[in-house]
PDB file of C-alpha atoms in Angstrom:
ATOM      1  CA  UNK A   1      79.084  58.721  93.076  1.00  0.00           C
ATOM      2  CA  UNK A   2      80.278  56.042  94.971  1.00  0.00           C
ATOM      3  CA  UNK A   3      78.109  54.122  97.648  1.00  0.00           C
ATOM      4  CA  UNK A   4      79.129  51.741 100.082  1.00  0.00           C
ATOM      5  CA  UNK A   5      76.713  49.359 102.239  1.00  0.00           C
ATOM      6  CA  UNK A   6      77.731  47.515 105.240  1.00  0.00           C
ATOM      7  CA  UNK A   7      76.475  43.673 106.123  1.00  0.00           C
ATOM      8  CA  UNK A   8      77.521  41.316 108.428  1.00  0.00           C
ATOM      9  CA  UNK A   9      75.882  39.607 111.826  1.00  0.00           C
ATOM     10  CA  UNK A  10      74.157  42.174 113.967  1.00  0.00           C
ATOM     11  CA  UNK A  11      74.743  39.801 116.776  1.00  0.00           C
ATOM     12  CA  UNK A  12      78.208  38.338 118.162  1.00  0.00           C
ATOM     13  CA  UNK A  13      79.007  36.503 121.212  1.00  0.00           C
ATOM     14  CA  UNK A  14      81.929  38.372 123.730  1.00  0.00           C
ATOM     15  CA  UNK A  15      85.182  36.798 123.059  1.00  0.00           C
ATOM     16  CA  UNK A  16      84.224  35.843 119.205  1.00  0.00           C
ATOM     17  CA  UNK A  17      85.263  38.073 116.416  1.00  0.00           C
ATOM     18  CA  UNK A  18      83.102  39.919 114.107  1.00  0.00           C
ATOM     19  CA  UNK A  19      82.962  39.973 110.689  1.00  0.00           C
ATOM     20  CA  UNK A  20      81.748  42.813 108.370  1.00  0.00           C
ATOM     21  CA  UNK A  21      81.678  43.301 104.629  1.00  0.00           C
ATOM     22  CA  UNK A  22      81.512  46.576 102.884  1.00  0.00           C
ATOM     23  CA  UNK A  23      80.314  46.539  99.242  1.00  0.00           C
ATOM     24  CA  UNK A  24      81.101  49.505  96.769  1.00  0.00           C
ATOM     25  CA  UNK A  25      79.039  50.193  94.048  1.00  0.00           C
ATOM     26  CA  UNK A  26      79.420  53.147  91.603  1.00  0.00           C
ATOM     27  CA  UNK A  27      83.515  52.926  91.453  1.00  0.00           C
ATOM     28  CA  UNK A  28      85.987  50.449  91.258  1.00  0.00           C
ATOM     29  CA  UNK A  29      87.196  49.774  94.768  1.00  0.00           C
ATOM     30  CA  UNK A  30      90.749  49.784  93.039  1.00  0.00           C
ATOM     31  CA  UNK A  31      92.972  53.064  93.620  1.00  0.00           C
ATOM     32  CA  UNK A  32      90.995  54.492  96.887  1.00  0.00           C
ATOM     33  CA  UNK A  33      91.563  54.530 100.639  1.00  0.00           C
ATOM     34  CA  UNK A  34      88.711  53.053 102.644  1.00  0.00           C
ATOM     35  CA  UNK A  35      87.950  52.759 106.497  1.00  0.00           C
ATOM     36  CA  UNK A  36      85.964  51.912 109.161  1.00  0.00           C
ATOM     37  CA  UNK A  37      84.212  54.229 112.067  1.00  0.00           C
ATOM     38  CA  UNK A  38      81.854  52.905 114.612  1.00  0.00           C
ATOM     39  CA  UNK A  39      79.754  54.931 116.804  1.00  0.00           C
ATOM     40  CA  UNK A  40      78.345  52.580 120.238  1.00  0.00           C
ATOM     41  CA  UNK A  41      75.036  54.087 121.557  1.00  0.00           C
ATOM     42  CA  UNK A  42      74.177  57.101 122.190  1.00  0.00           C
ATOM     43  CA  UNK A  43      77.618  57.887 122.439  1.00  0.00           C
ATOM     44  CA  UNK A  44      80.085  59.904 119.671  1.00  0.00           C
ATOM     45  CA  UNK A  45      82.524  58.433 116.538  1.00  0.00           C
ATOM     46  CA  UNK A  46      85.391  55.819 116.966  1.00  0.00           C
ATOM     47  CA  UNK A  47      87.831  55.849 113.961  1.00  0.00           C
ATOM     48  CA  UNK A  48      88.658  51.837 113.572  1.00  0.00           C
ATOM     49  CA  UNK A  49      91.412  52.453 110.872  1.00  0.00           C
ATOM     50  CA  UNK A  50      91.911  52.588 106.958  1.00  0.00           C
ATOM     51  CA  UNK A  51      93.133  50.354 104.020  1.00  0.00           C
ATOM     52  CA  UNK A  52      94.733  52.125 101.061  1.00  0.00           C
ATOM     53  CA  UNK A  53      94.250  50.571  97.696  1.00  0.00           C
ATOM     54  CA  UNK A  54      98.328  48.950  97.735  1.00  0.00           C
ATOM     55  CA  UNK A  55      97.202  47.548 101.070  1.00  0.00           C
ATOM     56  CA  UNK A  56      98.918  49.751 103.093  1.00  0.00           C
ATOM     57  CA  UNK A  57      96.501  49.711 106.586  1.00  0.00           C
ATOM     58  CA  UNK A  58      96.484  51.918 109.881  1.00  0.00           C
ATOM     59  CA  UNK A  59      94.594  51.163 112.831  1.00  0.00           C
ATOM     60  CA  UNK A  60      93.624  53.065 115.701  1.00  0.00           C
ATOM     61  CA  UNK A  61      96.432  52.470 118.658  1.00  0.00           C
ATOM     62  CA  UNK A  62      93.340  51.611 121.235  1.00  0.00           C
ATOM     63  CA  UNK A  63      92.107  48.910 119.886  1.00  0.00           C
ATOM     64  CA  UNK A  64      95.327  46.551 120.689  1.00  0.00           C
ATOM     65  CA  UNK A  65      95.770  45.051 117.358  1.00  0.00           C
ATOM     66  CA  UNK A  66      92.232  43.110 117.522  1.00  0.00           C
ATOM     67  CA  UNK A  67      91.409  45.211 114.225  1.00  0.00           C
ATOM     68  CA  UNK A  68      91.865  43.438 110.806  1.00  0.00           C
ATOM     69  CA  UNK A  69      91.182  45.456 107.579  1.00  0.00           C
ATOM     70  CA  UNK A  70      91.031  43.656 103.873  1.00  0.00           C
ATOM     71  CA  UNK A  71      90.786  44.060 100.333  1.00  0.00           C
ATOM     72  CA  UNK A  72      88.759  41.816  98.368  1.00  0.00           C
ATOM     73  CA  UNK A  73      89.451  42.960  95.075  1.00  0.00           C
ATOM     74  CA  UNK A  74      87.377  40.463  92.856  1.00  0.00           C
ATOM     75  CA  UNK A  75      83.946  41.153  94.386  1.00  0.00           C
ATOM     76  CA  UNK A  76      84.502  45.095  94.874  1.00  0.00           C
ATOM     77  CA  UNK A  77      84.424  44.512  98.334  1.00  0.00           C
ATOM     78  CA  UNK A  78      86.425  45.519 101.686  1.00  0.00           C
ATOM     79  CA  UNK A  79      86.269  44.066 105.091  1.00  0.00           C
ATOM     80  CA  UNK A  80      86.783  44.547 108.952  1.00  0.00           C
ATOM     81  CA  UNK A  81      87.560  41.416 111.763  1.00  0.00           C
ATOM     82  CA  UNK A  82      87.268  42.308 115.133  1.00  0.00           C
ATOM     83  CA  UNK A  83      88.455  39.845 117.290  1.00  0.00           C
ATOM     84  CA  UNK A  84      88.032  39.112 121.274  1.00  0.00           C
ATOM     85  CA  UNK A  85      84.727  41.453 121.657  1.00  0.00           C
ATOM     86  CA  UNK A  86      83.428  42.560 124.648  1.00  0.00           C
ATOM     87  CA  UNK A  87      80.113  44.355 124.987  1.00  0.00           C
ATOM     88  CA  UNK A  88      82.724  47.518 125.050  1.00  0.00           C
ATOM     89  CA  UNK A  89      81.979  46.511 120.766  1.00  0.00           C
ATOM     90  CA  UNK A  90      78.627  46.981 120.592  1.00  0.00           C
ATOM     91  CA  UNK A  91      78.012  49.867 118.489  1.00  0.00           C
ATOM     92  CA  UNK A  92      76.936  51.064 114.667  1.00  0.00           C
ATOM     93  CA  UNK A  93      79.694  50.102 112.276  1.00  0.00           C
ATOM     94  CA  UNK A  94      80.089  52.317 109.271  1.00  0.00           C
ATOM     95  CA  UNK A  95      82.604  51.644 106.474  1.00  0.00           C
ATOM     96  CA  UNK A  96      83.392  54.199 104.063  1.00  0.00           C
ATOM     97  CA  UNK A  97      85.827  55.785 101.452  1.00  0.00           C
ATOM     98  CA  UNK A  98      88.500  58.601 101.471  1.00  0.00           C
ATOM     99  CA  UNK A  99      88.383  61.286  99.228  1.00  0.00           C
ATOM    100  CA  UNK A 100      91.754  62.837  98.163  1.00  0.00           C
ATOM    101  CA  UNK A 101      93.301  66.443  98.669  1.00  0.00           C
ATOM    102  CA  UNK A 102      96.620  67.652  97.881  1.00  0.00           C
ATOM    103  CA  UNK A 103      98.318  69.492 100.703  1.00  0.00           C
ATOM    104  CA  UNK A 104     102.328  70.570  99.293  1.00  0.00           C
ATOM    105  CA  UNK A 105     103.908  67.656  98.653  1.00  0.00           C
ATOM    106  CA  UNK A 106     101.771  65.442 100.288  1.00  0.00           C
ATOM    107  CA  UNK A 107      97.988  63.752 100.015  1.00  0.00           C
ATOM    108  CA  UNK A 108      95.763  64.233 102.105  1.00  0.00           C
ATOM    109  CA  UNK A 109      92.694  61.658 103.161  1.00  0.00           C
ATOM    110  CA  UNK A 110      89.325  62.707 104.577  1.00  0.00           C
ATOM    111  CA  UNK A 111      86.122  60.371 105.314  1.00  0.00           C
ATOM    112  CA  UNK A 112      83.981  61.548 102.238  1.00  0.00           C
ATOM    113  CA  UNK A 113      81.413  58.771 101.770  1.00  0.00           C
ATOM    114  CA  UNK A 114      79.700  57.129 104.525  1.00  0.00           C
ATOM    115  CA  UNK A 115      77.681  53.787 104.629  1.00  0.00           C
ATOM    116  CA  UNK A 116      74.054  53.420 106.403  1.00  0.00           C
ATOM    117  CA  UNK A 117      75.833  52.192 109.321  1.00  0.00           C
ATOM    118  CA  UNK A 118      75.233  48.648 110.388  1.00  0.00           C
ATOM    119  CA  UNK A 119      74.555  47.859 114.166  1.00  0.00           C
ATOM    120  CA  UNK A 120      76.236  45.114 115.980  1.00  0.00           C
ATOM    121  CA  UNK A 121      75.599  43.962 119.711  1.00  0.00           C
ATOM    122  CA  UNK A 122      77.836  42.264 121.720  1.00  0.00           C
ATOM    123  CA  UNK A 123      76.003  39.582 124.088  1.00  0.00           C
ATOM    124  CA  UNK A 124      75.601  36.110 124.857  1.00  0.00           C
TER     125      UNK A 124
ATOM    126  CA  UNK B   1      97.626  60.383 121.939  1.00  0.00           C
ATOM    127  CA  UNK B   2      96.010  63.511 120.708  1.00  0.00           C
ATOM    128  CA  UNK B   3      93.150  64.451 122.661  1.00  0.00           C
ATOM    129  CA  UNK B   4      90.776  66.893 120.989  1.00  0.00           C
ATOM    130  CA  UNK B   5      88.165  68.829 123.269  1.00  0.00           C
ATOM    131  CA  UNK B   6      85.018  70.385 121.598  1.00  0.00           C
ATOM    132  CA  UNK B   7      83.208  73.266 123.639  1.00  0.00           C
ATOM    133  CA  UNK B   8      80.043  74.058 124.001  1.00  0.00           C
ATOM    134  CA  UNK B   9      79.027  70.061 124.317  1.00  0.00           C
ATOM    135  CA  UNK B  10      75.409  71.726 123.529  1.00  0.00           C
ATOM    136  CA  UNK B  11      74.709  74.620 121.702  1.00  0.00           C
ATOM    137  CA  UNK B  12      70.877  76.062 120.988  1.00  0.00           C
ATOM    138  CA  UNK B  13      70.906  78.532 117.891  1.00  0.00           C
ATOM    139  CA  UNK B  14      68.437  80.635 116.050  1.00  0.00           C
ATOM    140  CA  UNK B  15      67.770  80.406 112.480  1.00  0.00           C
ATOM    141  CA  UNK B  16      69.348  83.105 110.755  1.00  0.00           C
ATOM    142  CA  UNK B  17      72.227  83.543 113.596  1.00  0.00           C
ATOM    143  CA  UNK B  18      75.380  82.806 113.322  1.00  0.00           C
ATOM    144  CA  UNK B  19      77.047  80.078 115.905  1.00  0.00           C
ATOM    145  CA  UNK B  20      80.477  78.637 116.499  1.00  0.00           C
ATOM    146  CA  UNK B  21      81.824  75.552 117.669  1.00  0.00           C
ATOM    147  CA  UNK B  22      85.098  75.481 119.608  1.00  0.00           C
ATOM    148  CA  UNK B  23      87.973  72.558 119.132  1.00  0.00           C
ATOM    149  CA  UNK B  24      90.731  72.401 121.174  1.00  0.00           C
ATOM    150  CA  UNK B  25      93.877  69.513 120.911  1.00  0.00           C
ATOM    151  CA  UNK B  26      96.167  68.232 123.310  1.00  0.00           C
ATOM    152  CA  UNK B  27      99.259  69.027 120.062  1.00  0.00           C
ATOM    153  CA  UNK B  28      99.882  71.491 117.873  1.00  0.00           C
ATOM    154  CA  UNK B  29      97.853  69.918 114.390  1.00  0.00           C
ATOM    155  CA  UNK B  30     100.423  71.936 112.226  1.00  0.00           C
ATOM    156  CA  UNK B  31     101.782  69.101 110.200  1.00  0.00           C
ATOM    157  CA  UNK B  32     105.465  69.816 108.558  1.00  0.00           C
ATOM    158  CA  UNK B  33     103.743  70.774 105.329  1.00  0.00           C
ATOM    159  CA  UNK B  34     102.564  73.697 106.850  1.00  0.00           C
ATOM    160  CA  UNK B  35      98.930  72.188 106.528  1.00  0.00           C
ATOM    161  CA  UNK B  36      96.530  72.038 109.471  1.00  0.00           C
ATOM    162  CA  UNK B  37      95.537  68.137 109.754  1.00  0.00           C
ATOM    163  CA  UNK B  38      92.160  68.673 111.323  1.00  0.00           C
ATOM    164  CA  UNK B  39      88.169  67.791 109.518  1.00  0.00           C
ATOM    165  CA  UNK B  40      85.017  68.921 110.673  1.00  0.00           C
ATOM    166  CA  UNK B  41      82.271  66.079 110.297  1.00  0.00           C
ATOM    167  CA  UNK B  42      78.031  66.838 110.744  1.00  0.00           C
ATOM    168  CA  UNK B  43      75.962  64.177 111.798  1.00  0.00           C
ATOM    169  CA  UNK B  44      72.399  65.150 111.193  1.00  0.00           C
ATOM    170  CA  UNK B  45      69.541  63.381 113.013  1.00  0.00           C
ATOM    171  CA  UNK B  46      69.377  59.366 111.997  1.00  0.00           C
ATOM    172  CA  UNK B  47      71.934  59.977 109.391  1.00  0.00           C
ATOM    173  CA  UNK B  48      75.173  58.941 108.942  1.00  0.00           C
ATOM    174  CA  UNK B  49      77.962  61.623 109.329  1.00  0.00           C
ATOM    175  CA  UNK B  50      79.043  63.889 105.934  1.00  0.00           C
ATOM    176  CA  UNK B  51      82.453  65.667 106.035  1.00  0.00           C
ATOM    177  CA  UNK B  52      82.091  69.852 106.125  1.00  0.00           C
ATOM    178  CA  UNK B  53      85.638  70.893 106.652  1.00  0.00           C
ATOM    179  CA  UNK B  54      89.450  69.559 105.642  1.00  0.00           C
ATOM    180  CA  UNK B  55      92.407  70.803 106.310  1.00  0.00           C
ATOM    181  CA  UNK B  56      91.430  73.342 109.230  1.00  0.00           C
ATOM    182  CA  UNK B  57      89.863  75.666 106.281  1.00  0.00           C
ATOM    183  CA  UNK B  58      88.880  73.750 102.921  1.00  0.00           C
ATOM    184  CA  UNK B  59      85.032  73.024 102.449  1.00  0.00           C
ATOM    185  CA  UNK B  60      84.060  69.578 101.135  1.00  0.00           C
ATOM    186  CA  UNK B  61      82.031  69.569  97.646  1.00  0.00           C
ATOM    187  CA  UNK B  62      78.349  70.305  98.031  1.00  0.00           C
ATOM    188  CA  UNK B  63      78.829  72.214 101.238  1.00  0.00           C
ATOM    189  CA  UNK B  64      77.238  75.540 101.598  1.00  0.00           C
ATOM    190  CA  UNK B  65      79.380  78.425 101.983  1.00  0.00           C
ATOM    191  CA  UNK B  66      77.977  79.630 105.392  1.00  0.00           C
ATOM    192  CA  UNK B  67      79.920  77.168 107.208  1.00  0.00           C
ATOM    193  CA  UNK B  68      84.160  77.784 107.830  1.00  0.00           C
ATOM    194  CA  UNK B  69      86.833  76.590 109.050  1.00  0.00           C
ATOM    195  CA  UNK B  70      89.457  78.234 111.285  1.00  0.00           C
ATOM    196  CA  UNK B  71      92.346  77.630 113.430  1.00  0.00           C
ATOM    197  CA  UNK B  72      96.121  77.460 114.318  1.00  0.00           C
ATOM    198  CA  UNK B  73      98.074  74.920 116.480  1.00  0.00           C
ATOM    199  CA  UNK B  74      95.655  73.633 118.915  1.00  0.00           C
ATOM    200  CA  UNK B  75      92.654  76.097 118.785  1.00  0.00           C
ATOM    201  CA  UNK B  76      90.260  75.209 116.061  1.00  0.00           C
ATOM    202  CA  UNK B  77      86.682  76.806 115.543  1.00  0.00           C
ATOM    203  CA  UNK B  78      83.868  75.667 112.826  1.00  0.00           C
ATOM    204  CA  UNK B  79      81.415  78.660 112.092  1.00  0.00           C
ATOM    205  CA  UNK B  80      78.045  79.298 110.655  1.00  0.00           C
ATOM    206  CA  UNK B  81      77.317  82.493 109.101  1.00  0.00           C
ATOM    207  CA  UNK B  82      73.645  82.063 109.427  1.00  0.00           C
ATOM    208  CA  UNK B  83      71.842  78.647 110.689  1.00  0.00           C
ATOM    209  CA  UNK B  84      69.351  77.269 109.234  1.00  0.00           C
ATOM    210  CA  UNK B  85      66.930  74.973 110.339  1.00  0.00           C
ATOM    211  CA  UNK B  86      68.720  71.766 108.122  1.00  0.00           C
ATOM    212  CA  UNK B  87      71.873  72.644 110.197  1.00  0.00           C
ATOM    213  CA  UNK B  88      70.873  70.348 113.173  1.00  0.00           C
ATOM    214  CA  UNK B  89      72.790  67.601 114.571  1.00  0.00           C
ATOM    215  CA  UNK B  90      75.737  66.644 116.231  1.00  0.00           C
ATOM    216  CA  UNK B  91      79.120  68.133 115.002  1.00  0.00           C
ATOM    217  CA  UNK B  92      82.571  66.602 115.266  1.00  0.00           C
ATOM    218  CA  UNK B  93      85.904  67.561 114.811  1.00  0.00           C
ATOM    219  CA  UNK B  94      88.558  65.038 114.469  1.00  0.00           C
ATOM    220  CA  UNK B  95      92.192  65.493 114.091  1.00  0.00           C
ATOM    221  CA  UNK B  96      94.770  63.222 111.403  1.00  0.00           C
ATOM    222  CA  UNK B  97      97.652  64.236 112.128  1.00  0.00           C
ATOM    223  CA  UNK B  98      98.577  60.852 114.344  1.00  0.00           C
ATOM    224  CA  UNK B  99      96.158  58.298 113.538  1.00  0.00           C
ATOM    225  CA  UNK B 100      92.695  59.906 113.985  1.00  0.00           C
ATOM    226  CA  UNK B 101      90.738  61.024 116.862  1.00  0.00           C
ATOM    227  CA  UNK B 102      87.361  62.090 116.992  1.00  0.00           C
ATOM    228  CA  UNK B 103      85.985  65.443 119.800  1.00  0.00           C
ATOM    229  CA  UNK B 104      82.989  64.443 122.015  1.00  0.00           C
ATOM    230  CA  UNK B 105      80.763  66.033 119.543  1.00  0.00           C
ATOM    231  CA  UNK B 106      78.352  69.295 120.042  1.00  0.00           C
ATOM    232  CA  UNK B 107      74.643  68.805 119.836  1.00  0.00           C
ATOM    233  CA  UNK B 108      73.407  71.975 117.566  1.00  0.00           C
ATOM    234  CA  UNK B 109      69.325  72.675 117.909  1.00  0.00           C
ATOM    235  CA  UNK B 110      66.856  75.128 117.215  1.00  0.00           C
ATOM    236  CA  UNK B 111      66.227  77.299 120.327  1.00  0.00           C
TER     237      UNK B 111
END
């Protein structure tokens, strides 16, 4: 089965952007959706958004286009930028990947593998 | 934006029991397919989150057949036939039918 792990700084400065990696093992990262959820403390899940494997991305509507999702298809890899934080950002990131149902005509994408979850805080 | 409302916030249980979680949305999740575009996600203690439920109604792989899924339009519920003590955490619904939104999340524990 696939697993993903998260890595990046666990500390950014407000108004920089952070930078997180996501590395896949077990599958090819080619042909899958993949996304990002954070979770600040003590508090309950923000979806980020999602990449599909043709690029595609969505992102969610609250976070004012600051969110950046890429493929990096030669090292099995996605990523997330996050620019302009605020200490609104501090939270645990988790990446993970989309598992596939069919629903009539249509697919249908569900978070199915989660990461560790990697925690980043937002201070000078 | 789709708001989605989870009732109780807290919920103590009793092994063997069964319990239910209530979701509510601000829209109908009935997508033109006729599919309901809602998931059901448990979060157990210091772990990261697993999926339970897709679809309103479909169980993920691995997940034991006590738990369901339920719902029409805006009124969702999760159940658990009988709770067991591994059952703990914090469960979430979240809807997909416009982006993805995530319920406040209920806090399930042994009473």
């Amino acid at each position: 089965q696939v697993q993903l792990q998260e890595s990046g700084p666990g500390l950014v400065k407000p108004s920089e952007t952070l930078s997180l990696t996501c590395t896949v093992s077990g599958d090819s990262i080619n042909g899958y959706y993949w996304s990002w959820i954070r979770q600040p403390p003590g508090k309950g899940l923000d979806w980020i958004g999602y990449i599909s494997y043709s690029g595609s991305t969505n992102y969610n509507p609250s976070l004012k286009s600051r969110a950046t999702i890429s493929v990096g298809t030669s090292k099995n890899q996605f990523s997330l930028e996050l620019t302009s934080v605020t200490a609104a950002d501090t939270a645990v990131y988790y990446c993970a990947s989309l598992g596939r149902a069919v629903a009539g005509t249509y697919y249908y994408y569900y978070i199915d593998v989660w990461g560790k979850g990697t925690t980043v805080t937002v201070s000078s | 934006d789709i708001v989605m409302t989870q009732s109780p916030l807290s919920l103590p249980v009793t092994p063997g029991e069964p319990a239910s979680i209530s979701c509510r949305s601000s829209q109908s999740l009935l997508h033109t397919n006729g599919y309901i575009y809602l998931d059901w996600y448990l979060q157990k203690p210091g772990k990261s989150p697993q999926v339970l439920i897709y679809l309103g109604s479909n169980r993920a792989s691995g997940v034991p057949d006590r738990f369901s899924g339920s719902g029409s339009g805006t009124d969702f519920t999760l159940k658990i036939s009988r709770v067991e003590a591994e059952d703990v955490g914090v469960y979430y619904c979240m809807q997909t039918l416009q982006s993805r939104t995530f319920g406040q999340g209920t806090k399930v524990e042994i009473k």
